[in-house]
Amino acid sequence: MAFLDRLFGKRRSDIKSKGYVFSSNDVQSSNENVARLYQCREFILDLLQSDQYIARSDYNRKISEYTSDISFFNVLKTSGMLKEFCERNGISYSEIEKVIDDYENIQDLVDRHNDDYVNSKLVEQKDYLDSILNAVDKSILLDD
């Protein structure tokens, strides 16, 4: 059975998050490039769902591990073969494009995440930040 699973591809349950919708019919891990692309997608999702400020060092090395995989799919895309590849492997063309786009725009996505994170923490910690310097001098107020 394991041989047949590898030959025809294992199917995974539904994953719906951050604009990705991979149904159990979409995911076949028998193709190594597809499996690596899905690993990249999972890394990006985990990174952007973290409740912390993300430094470039937190993702730069790991995201660069997927460069050759993204390159493989970009070659398919520019040669006009990506749709056929997706059909043959039972995967969603639009989802593959989304992963490629997220990979190529990872810095913008992280910057947006960090801006949202800082803004939410400013709201959450407003009382603390407004009174942090009261012990030193009550007339000193922090600006935004």
PDB file of N, CA and C in Angstrom, residues 4 58 64 76 100 113 121:
ATOM      1  N   LEU A   4       1.864   2.158  -3.464  1.00  0.00           N
ATOM      2  CA  LEU A   4       0.783   2.771  -4.233  1.00  0.00           C
ATOM      3  C   LEU A   4       0.535   4.206  -3.790  1.00  0.00           C
ATOM      4  N   ASP A  58      14.452  35.662  11.287  1.00  0.00           N
ATOM      5  CA  ASP A  58      13.518  34.597  11.659  1.00  0.00           C
ATOM      6  C   ASP A  58      13.064  33.779  10.459  1.00  0.00           C
ATOM      7  N   SER A  64      14.825  30.782   2.026  1.00  0.00           N
ATOM      8  CA  SER A  64      15.762  30.599   0.910  1.00  0.00           C
ATOM      9  C   SER A  64      15.942  29.117   0.556  1.00  0.00           C
ATOM     10  N   LEU A  76       7.904  26.481 -15.167  1.00  0.00           N
ATOM     11  CA  LEU A  76       6.673  25.902 -15.711  1.00  0.00           C
ATOM     12  C   LEU A  76       5.681  26.997 -16.094  1.00  0.00           C
ATOM     13  N   ILE A 100       3.629  30.909  -4.911  1.00  0.00           N
ATOM     14  CA  ILE A 100       4.726  31.574  -5.615  1.00  0.00           C
ATOM     15  C   ILE A 100       4.706  33.070  -5.309  1.00  0.00           C
ATOM     16  N   HIS A 113       2.559  42.250   8.386  1.00  0.00           N
ATOM     17  CA  HIS A 113       2.313  41.540   9.644  1.00  0.00           C
ATOM     18  C   HIS A 113       2.894  42.330  10.816  1.00  0.00           C
ATOM     19  N   LYS A 121      -0.395  45.964  19.492  1.00  0.00           N
ATOM     20  CA  LYS A 121       0.259  46.051  20.805  1.00  0.00           C
ATOM     21  C   LYS A 121       0.180  47.465  21.369  1.00  0.00           C
TER      22      LYS A 121
END
